[in-house]
Coordinates of C-alpha atoms and ligand atoms in Angstrom, one line a residue:
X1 CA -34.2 39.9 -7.3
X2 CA -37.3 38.1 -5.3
X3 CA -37.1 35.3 -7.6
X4 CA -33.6 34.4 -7.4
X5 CA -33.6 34.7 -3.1
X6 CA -36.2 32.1 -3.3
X7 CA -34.7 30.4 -5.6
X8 CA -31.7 30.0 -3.9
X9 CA -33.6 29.4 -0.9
X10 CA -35.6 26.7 -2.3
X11 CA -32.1 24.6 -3.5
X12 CA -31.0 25.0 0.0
X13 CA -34.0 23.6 1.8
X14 CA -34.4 21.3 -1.0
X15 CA -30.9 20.0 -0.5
X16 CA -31.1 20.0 3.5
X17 CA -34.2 17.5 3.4
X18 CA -32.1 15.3 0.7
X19 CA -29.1 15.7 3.1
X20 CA -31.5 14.4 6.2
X21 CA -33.1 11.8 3.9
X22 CA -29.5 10.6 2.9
X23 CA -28.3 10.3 6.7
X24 CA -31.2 8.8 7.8
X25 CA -30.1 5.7 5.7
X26 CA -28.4 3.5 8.1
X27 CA -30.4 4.4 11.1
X28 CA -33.8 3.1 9.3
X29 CA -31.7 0.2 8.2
X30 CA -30.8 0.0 12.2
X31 CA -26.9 -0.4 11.6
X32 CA -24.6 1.0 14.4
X33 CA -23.2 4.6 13.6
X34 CA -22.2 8.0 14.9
X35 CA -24.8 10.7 14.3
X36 CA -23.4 12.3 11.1
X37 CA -22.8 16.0 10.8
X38 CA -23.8 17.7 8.0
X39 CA -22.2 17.7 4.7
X40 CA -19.3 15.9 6.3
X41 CA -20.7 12.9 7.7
X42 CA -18.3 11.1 9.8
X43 CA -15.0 12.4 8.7
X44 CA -14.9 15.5 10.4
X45 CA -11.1 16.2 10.4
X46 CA -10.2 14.3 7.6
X47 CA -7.2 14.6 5.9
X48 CA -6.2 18.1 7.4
X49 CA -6.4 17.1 11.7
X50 CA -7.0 13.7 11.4
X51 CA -5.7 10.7 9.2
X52 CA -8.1 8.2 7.8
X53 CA -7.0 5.7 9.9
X54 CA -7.5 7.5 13.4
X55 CA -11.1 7.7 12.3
X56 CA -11.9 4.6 11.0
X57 CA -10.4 3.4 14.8
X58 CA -12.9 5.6 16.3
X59 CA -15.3 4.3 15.1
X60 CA -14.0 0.5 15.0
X61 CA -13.4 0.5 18.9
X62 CA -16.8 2.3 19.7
X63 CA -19.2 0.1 17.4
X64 CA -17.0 -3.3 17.0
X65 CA -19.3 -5.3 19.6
X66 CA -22.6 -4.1 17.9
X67 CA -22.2 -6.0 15.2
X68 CA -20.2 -7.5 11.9
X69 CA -19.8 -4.3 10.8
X70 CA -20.1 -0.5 11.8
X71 CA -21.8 1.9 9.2
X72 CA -20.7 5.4 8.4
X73 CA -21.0 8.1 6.1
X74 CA -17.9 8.8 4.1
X75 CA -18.8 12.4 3.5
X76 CA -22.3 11.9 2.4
X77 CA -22.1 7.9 1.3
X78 CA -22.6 5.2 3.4
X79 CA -19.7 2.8 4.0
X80 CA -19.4 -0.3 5.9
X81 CA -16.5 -0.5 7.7
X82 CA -15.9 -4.9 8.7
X83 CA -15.2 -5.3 12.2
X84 CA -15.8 -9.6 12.4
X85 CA -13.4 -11.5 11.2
X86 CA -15.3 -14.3 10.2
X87 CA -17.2 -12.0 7.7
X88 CA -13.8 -10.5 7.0
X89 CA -12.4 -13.6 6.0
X90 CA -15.4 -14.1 3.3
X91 CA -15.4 -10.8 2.1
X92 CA -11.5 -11.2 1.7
X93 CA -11.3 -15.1 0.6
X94 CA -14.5 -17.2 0.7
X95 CA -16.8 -15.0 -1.0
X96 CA -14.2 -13.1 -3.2
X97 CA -16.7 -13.7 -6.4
X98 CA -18.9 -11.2 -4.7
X99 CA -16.5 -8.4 -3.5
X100 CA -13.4 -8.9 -6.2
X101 CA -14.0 -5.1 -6.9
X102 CA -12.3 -1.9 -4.9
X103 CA -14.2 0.6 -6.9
X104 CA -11.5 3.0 -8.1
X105 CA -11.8 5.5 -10.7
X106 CA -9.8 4.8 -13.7
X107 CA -10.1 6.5 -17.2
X108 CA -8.2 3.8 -19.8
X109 CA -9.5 5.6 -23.1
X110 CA -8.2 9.2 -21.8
X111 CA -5.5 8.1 -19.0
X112 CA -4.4 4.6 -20.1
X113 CA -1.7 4.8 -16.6
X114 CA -4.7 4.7 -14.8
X115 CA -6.4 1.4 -16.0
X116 CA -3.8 -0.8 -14.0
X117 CA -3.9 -3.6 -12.1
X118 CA -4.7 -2.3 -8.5
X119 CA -7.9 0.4 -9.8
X120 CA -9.3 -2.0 -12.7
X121 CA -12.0 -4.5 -11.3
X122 CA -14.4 -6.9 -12.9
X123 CA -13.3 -8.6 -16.0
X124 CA -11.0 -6.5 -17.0
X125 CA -8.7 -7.6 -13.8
X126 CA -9.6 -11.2 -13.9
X127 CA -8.2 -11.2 -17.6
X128 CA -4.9 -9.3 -16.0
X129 CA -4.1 -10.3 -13.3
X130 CA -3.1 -14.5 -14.3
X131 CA -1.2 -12.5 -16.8
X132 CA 0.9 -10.8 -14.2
X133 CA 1.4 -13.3 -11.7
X134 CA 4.3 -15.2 -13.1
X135 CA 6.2 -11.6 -13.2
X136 CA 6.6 -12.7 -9.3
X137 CA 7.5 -16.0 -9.0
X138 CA 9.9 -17.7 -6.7
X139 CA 12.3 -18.3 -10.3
X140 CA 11.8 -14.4 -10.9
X141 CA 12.4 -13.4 -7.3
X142 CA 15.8 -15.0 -7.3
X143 CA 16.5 -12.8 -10.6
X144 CA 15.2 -10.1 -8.1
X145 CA 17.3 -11.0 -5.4
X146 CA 20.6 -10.3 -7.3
X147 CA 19.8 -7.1 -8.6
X148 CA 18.7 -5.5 -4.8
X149 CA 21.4 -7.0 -2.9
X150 CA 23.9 -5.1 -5.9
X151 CA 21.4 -1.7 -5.0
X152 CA 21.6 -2.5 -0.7
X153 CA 25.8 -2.5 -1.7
X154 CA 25.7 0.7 -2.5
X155 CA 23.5 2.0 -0.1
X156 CA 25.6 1.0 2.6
X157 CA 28.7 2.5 0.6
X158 CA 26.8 6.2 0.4
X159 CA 25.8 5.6 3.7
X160 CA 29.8 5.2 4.8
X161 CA 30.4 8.2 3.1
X162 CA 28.4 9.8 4.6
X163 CA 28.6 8.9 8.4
X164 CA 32.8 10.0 7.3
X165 CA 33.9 7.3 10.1
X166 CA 32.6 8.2 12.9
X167 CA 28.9 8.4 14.2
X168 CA 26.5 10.9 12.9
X169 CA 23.2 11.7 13.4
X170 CA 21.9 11.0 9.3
X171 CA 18.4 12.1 7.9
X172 CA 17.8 8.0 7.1
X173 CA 14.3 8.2 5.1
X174 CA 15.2 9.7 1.6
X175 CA 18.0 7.9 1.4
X176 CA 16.1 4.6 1.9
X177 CA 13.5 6.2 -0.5
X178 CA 16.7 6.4 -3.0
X179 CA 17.0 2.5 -2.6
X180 CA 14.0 1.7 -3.4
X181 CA 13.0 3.5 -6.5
X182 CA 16.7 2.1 -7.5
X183 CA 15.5 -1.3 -6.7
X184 CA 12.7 -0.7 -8.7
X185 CA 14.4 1.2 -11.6
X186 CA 16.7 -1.8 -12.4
X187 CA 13.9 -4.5 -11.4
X188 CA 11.3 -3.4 -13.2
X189 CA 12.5 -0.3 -15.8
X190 CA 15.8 -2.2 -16.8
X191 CA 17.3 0.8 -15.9
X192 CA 20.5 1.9 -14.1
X193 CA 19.0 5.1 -12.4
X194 CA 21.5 5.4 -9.6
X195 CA 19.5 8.0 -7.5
X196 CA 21.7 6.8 -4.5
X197 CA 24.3 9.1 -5.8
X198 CA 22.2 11.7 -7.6
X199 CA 18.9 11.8 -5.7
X200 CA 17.6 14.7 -8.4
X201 CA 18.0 11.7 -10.7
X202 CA 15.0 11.8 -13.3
X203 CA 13.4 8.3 -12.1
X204 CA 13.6 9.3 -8.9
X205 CA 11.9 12.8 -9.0
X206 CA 8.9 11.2 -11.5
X207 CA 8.6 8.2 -8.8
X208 CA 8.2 11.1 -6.2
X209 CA 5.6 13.1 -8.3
X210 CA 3.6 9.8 -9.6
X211 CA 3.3 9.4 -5.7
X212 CA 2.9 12.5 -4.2
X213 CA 1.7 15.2 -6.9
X214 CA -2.4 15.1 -7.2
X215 CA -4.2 16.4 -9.8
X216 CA -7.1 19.2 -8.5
X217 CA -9.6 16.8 -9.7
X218 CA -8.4 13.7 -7.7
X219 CA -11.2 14.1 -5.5
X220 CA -13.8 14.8 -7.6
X221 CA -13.0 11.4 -9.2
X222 CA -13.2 9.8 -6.3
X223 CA -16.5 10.7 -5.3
X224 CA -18.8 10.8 -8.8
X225 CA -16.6 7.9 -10.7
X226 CA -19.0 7.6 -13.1
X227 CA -19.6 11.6 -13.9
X228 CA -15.7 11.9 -14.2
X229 CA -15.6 9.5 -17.1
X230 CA -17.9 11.4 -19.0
X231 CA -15.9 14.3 -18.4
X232 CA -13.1 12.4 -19.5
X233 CA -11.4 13.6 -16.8
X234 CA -8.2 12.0 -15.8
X235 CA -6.0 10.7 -12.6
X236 CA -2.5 10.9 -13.8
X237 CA -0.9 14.5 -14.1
X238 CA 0.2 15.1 -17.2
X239 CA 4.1 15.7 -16.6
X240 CA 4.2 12.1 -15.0
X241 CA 1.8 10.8 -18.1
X242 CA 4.5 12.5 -20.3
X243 CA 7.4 10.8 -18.4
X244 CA 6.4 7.1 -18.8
X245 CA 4.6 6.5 -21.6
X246 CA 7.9 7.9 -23.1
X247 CA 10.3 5.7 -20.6
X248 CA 8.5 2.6 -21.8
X249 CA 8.0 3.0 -25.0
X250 CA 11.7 4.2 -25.4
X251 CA 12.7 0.9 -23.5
X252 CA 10.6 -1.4 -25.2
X253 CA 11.5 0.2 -29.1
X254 CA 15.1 -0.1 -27.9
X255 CA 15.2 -3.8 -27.1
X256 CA 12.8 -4.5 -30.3
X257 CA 15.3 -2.2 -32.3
X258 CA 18.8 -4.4 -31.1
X259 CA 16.7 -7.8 -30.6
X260 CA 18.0 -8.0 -27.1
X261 CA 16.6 -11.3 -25.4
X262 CA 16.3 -10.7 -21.8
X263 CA 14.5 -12.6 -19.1
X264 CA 13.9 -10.1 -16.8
X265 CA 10.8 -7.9 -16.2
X266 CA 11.1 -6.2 -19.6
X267 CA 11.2 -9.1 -21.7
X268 CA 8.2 -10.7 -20.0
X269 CA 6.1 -7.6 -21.3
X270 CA 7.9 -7.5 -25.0
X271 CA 7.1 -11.0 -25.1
X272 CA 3.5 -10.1 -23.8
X273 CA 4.1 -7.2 -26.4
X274 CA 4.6 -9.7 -29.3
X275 CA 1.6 -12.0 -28.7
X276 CA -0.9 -9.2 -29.0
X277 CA 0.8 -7.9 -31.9
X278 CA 0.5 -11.7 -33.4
X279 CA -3.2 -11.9 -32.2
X280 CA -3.1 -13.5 -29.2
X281 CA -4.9 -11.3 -27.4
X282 CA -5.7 -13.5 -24.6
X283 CA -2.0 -13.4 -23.5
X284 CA -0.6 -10.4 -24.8
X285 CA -0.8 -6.9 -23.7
X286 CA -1.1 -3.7 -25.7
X287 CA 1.9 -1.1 -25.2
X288 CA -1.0 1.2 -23.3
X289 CA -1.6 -1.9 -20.8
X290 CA 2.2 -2.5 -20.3
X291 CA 3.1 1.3 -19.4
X292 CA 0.1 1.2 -17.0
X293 CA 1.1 -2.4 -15.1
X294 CA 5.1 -0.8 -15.4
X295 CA 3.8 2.6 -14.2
X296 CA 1.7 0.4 -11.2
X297 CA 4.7 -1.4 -10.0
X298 CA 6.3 1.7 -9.2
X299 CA 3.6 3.5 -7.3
X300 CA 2.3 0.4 -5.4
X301 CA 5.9 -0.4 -4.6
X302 CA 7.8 2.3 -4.1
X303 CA 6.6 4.4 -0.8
X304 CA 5.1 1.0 0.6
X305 CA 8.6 -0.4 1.1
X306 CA 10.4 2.9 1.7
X307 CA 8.3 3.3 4.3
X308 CA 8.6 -0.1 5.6
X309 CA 12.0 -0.4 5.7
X310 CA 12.4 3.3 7.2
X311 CA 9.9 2.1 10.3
X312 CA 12.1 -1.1 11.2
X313 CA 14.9 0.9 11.2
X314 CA 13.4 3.2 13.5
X315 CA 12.0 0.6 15.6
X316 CA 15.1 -1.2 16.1
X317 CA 17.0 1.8 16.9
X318 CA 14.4 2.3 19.7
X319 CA 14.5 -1.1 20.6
X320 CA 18.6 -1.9 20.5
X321 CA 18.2 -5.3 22.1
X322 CA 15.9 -6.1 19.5
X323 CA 18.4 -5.4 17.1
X324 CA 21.5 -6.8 18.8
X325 CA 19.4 -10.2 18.6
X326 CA 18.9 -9.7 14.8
X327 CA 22.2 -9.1 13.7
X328 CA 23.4 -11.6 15.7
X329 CA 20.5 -14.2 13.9
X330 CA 21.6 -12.1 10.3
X331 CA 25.7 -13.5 11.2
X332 CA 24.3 -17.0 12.4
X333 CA 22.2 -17.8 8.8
X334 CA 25.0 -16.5 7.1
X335 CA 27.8 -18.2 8.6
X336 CA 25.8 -21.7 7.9
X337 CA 24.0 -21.5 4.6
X338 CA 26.7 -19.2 2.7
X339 CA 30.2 -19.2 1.2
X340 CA 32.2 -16.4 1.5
X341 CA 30.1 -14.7 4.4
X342 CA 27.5 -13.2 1.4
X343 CA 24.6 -13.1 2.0
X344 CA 22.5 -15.5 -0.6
X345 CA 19.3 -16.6 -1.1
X346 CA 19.0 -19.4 0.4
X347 CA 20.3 -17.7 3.4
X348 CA 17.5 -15.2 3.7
X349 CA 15.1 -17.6 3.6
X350 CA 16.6 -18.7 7.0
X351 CA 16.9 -15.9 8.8
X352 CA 13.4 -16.3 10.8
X353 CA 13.7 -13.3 13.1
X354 CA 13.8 -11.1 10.5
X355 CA 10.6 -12.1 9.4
X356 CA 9.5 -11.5 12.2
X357 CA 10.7 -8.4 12.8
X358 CA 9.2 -7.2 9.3
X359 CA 5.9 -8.8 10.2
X360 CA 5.3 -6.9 13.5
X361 CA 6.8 -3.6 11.6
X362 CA 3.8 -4.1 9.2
X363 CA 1.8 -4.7 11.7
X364 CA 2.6 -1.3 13.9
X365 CA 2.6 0.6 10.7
X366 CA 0.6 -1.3 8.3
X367 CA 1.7 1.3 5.4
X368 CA -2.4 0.6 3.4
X369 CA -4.0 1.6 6.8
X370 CA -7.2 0.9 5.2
X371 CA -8.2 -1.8 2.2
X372 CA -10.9 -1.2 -0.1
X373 CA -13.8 -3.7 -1.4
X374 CA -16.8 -3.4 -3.2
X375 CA -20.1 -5.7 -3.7
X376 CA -21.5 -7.0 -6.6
X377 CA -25.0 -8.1 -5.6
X378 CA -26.8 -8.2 -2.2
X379 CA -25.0 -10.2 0.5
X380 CA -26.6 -11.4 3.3
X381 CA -24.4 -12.0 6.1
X382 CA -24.1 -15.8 7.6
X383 CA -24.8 -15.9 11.0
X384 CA -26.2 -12.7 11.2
X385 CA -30.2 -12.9 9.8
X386 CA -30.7 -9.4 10.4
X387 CA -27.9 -7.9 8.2
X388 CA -27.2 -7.5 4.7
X389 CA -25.0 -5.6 2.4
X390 CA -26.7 -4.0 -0.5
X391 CA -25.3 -4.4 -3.9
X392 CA -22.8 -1.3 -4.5
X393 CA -22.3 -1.2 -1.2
X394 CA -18.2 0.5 -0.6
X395 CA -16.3 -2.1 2.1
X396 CA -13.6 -1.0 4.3
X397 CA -11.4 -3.3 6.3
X398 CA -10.1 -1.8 8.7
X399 CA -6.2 -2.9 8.8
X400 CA -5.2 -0.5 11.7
X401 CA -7.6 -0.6 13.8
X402 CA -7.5 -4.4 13.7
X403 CA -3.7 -4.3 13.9
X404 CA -3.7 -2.3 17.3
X405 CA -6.7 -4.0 18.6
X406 CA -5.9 -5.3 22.1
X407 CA -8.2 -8.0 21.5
X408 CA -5.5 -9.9 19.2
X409 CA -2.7 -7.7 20.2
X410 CA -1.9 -7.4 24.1
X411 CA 0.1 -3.7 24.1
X412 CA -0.3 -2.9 20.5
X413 CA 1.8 0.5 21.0
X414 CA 5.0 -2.0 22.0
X415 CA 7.3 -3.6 19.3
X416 CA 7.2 -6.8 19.9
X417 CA 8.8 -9.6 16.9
X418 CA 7.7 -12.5 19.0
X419 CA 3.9 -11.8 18.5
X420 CA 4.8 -13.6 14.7
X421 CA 6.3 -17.1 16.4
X422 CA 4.2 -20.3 15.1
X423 CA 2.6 -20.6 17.9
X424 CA 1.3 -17.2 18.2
X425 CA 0.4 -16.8 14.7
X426 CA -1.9 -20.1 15.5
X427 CA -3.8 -18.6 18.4
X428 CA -5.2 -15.4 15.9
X429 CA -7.8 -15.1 13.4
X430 CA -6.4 -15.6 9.9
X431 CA -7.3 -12.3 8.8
X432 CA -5.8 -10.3 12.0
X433 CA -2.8 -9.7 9.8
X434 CA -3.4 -7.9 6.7
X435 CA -0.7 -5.5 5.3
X436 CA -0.3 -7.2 2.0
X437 CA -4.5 -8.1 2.1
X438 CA -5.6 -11.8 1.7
X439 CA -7.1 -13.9 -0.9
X440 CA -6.9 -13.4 -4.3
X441 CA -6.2 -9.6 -4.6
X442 CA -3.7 -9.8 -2.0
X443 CA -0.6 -7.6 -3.1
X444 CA 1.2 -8.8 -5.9
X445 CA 4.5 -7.8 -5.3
X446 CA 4.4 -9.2 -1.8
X447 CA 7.5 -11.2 -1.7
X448 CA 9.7 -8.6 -3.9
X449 CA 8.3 -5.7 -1.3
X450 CA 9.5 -8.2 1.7
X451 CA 12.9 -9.2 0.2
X452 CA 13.4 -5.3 -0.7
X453 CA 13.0 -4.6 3.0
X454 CA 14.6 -7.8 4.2
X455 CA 17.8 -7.3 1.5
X456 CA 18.1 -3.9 2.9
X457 CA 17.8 -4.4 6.2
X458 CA 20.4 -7.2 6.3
X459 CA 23.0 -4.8 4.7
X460 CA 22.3 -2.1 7.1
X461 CA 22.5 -3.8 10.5
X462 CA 25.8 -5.4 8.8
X463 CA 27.5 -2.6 8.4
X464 CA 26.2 0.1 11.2
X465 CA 24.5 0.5 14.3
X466 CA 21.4 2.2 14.9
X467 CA 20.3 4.1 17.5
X468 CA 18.1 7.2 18.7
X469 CA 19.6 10.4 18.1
X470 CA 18.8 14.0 20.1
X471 CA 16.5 15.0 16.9
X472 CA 14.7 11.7 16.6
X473 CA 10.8 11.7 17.4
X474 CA 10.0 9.8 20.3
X475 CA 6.5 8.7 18.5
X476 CA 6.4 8.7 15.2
X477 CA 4.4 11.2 13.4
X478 CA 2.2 10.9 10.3
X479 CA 1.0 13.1 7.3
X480 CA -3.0 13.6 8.2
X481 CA -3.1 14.6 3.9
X482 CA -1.9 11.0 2.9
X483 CA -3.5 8.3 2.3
X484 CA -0.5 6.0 3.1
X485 CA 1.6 6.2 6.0
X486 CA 3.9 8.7 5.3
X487 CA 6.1 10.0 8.3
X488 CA 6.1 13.6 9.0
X489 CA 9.2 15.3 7.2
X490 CA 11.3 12.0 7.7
X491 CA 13.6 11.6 11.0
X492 CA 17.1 11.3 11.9
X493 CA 18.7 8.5 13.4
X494 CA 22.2 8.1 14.9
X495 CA 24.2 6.1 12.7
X496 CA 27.9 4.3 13.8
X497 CA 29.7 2.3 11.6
X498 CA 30.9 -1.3 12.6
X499 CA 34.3 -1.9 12.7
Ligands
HEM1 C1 6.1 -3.4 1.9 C2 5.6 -3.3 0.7 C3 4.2 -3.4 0.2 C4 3.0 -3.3 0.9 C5 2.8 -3.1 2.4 C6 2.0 -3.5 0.0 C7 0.6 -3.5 0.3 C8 -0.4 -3.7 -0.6 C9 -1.8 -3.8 -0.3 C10 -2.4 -3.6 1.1 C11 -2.5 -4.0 -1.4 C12 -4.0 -4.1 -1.5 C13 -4.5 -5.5 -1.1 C14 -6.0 -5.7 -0.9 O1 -6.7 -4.8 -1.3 O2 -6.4 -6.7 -0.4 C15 -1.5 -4.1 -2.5 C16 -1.9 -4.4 -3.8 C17 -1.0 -4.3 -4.8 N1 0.4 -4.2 -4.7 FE1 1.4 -4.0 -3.0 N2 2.5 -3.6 -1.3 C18 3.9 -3.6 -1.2 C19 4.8 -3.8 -2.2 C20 4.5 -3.9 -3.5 C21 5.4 -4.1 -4.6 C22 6.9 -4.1 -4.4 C23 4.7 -4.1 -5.7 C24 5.2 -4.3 -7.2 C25 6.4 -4.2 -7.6 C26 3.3 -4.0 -5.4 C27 2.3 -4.1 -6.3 C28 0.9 -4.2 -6.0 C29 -0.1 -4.3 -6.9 C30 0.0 -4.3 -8.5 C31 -1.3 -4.4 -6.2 C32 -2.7 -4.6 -6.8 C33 -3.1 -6.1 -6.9 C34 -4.4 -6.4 -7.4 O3 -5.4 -5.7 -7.2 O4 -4.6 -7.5 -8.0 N3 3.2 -3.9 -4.0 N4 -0.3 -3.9 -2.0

């Protein structure tokens, strides 16, 4: 009985001087930092009263002036969190050799979904991701272009149907959440999943899962990467493993089976398919590597622009001069660079103030409120003989906090387009606009995410007007849990068809 109360106590007192040890790391390395509290560090609140992101601007607008960077403890590991945007923009761009990893935990021997593109690092993403890039070229994003504009037609059709004629006050988010896995079904799958009519659609309800549904694990992996893989323990729940490893192996056999010769996303990987089968295993891909890129495009694209598109809407229904001046700008572009008053292409690439629009939406609501970076070796900071980062060392930039910081945005709480004219762009640090990232692990699906939103959009202001309803929030609320932006049980909007 003695022995095991002293035990005990001997762990405990053991572990309390390792504890003080580890959080006396960045204060005998004199880096700026709140006083952690035990066990928790820094992130008291986290994920239950606060979000990451209200943190991380804590700290950012109490430390920024101390230095290039603020330290914290993420739990019990240091973090750096960048705060100068010179050393920002080598971390991001000029320096990339030395921070081209996020250190994610992926499992590709027990979880092959998990070993895509955005949690792979090292060589194992510098031998993907040349591979992937042509996927979204400008050639492949007109392909794009055709199929979302045919999936924004019929969201404004089920959204007639359902405003019945007259104005309603409509529960917008899901339905926009409908467009986008759509978009992505057809894009992507090859598949007509048409969860604009039948929300419970399959695709739909897996996309939701894949995004939302965590295995009890998660965290674990998070924290002891390395201990995880031993465990073989895995990321992906099984039901959503089970669900597209089957989709795309089904869609590959069948186009093998019938020869069909397409030139969309799915013949890109059967061609990539072939080569490895042939031997070229420098340009091919294995049918384990194609299901996890596939499974990859979905995740990383499916909430991001959901969400996107769901915040301009609401922004512009706060801001109805805003959007008066858009549609109007929409009509103008098509009127000159169409036939037939469709909306094309070329026309979209005209339409300046909705760039601008979707620019300061990202910027409000950057939807990755946080990006992630890792260093290879020791890095000593230029400029700054008196800091380094160790090797190891976890990065985070902090994308909201820079995105509301009065410094490069006056009134960061009001939506303003005009902050993304020329002019204005000029006058900022490079890296003071980041939802996508920068350099050369900037988001890959960048200009298919922006025409998703921008197709969308176009066909929405079209066809309806937008404004406030009763219900709607007057600031927008955000799941603390998430690690996205994900609005708080979605919001309603009051929705009027135009005549
Ligand atoms: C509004 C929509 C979107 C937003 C805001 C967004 C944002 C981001 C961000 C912040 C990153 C990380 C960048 C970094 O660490 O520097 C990222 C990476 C990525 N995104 Fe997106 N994304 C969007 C749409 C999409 C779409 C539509 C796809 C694919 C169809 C996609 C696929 C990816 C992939 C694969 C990566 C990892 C790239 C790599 O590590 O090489 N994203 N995205």
């Amino acid at each position: 009985m003695f022995v095991s109360i002293y035990l005990a106590a001997g762990v405990c007192i053991s572990f309390y001087i390792w504890m003080k040890w580890r959080f006396s790391y960045l204060k005998r390395r004199g880096i700026a930092h709140e006083p952690p509290l035990p066990i928790v560090g820094n992130m008291w609140g986290w994920r239950v009263t606060q979000h990451t992101s209200q943190i991380m601007q804590r700290l950012y607008l109490k430390y920024k002036h101390l230095g290039p960077y603020v330290g914290a403890y993420f739990l019990m590991t240091p973090i750096y969190i960048i705060t100068d945007m010179e050393l920002l923009k080598r971390v991001l761009i000029k320096d990339f050799t030395n921070f081209d990893s996020r250190g994610l935990f992926y499992n590709e021997q027990d979880d092959p979904l998990s070993a895509h593109l955005f949690a792979v690092d090292g060589p194992k993403w510098h031998s993907l991701r040349p591979r992937m890039t042509p996927i979204f070229s400008g050639a492949k994003m007109k392909l794009m272009f055709l199929t979302v504009t045919r999936t924004a037609q019929e969201l404004v059709k089920v959204l007639k149907e359902r405003c019945g004629g007259a104005a309603a006050s409509l529960e917008v988010t899901k339905l926009l959440a409908c467009y986008t896995s759509d978009t992505i079904g057809t894009a992507i799958f090859g598949l007509e999943c048409n969860g604009l009519r039948d929300p419970k659609a399959p695709f739909v309800q897996m996309g939701l899962n894949a995004m939302l549904k965590k295995r009890y694990d998660y965290i674990f992996c998070l924290f002891f990467p390395k201990l995880s893989l031993k465990l073989h323990l895995k990321r992906t729940p099984a039901d959503v493993e089970a669900f597209y490893m089957g989709l795309v192996k089904d869609t590959i056999k069948y186009r093998e089976e019938h020869n069909i010769k397409c030139n969309d996303f799915v013949g890109i990987m059967l061609e990539m398919k072939q080569k490895y089968e042939a031997g070229n295993t420098e340009e091919g891909l294995t049918l384990n590597e194609i299901a996890a890129q596939m499974y990859v495009f979905l995740v990383a694209g499916f909430e991001t622009t959901a969400t996107a598109l769901s915040l301009a809407l609401y922004e512009l229904a706060r801001n109805e001069h805003i959007q008066s001046q858009l549609r109007e700008e929409i009509e103008e572009a098509i009127a000159q660079h169409s036939e037939h008053g469709e909306l094309t292409y070329e026309a979209l690439q005209k339409i300046k103030y909705l760039d601008q629009v979707i620019s300061e939406t990202l910027r409000m609501y950057p939807v990755a409120t946080e990006h992630l970076r890792r260093t290879n070796a020791r890095y000593e900071v230029p400029g700054h003989p008196h800091h380094y980062l160790p090797a190891g060392a976890q990065l985070i930039i902090p994308v909201y906090s820079i995105h509301h910081d009065p410094e490069y945005y006056p009134e960061p709480e009001k939506f303003q387009p005009e902050r993304f004219s020329d002019e204005a762009i000029q006058q900022r640090p490079s890296c003071a606009f980041i939802p996508f990232g920068q350099g050369p692990r900037i988001c890959i699906g960048m200009r298919f995410g922006r025409i998703k939103v921008a197709v969308g959009l176009i066909a929405l202001l079209r066809n309806f007007r937008f404004s406030f309803a009763d219900e709607t929030p007057q600031r927008m609320q955000f799941e603390n849990h998430s690690f996205l932006l994900h609005t708080k049980g979605g919001f309603k909007l009051r929705v009027e068809a135009l005549q």
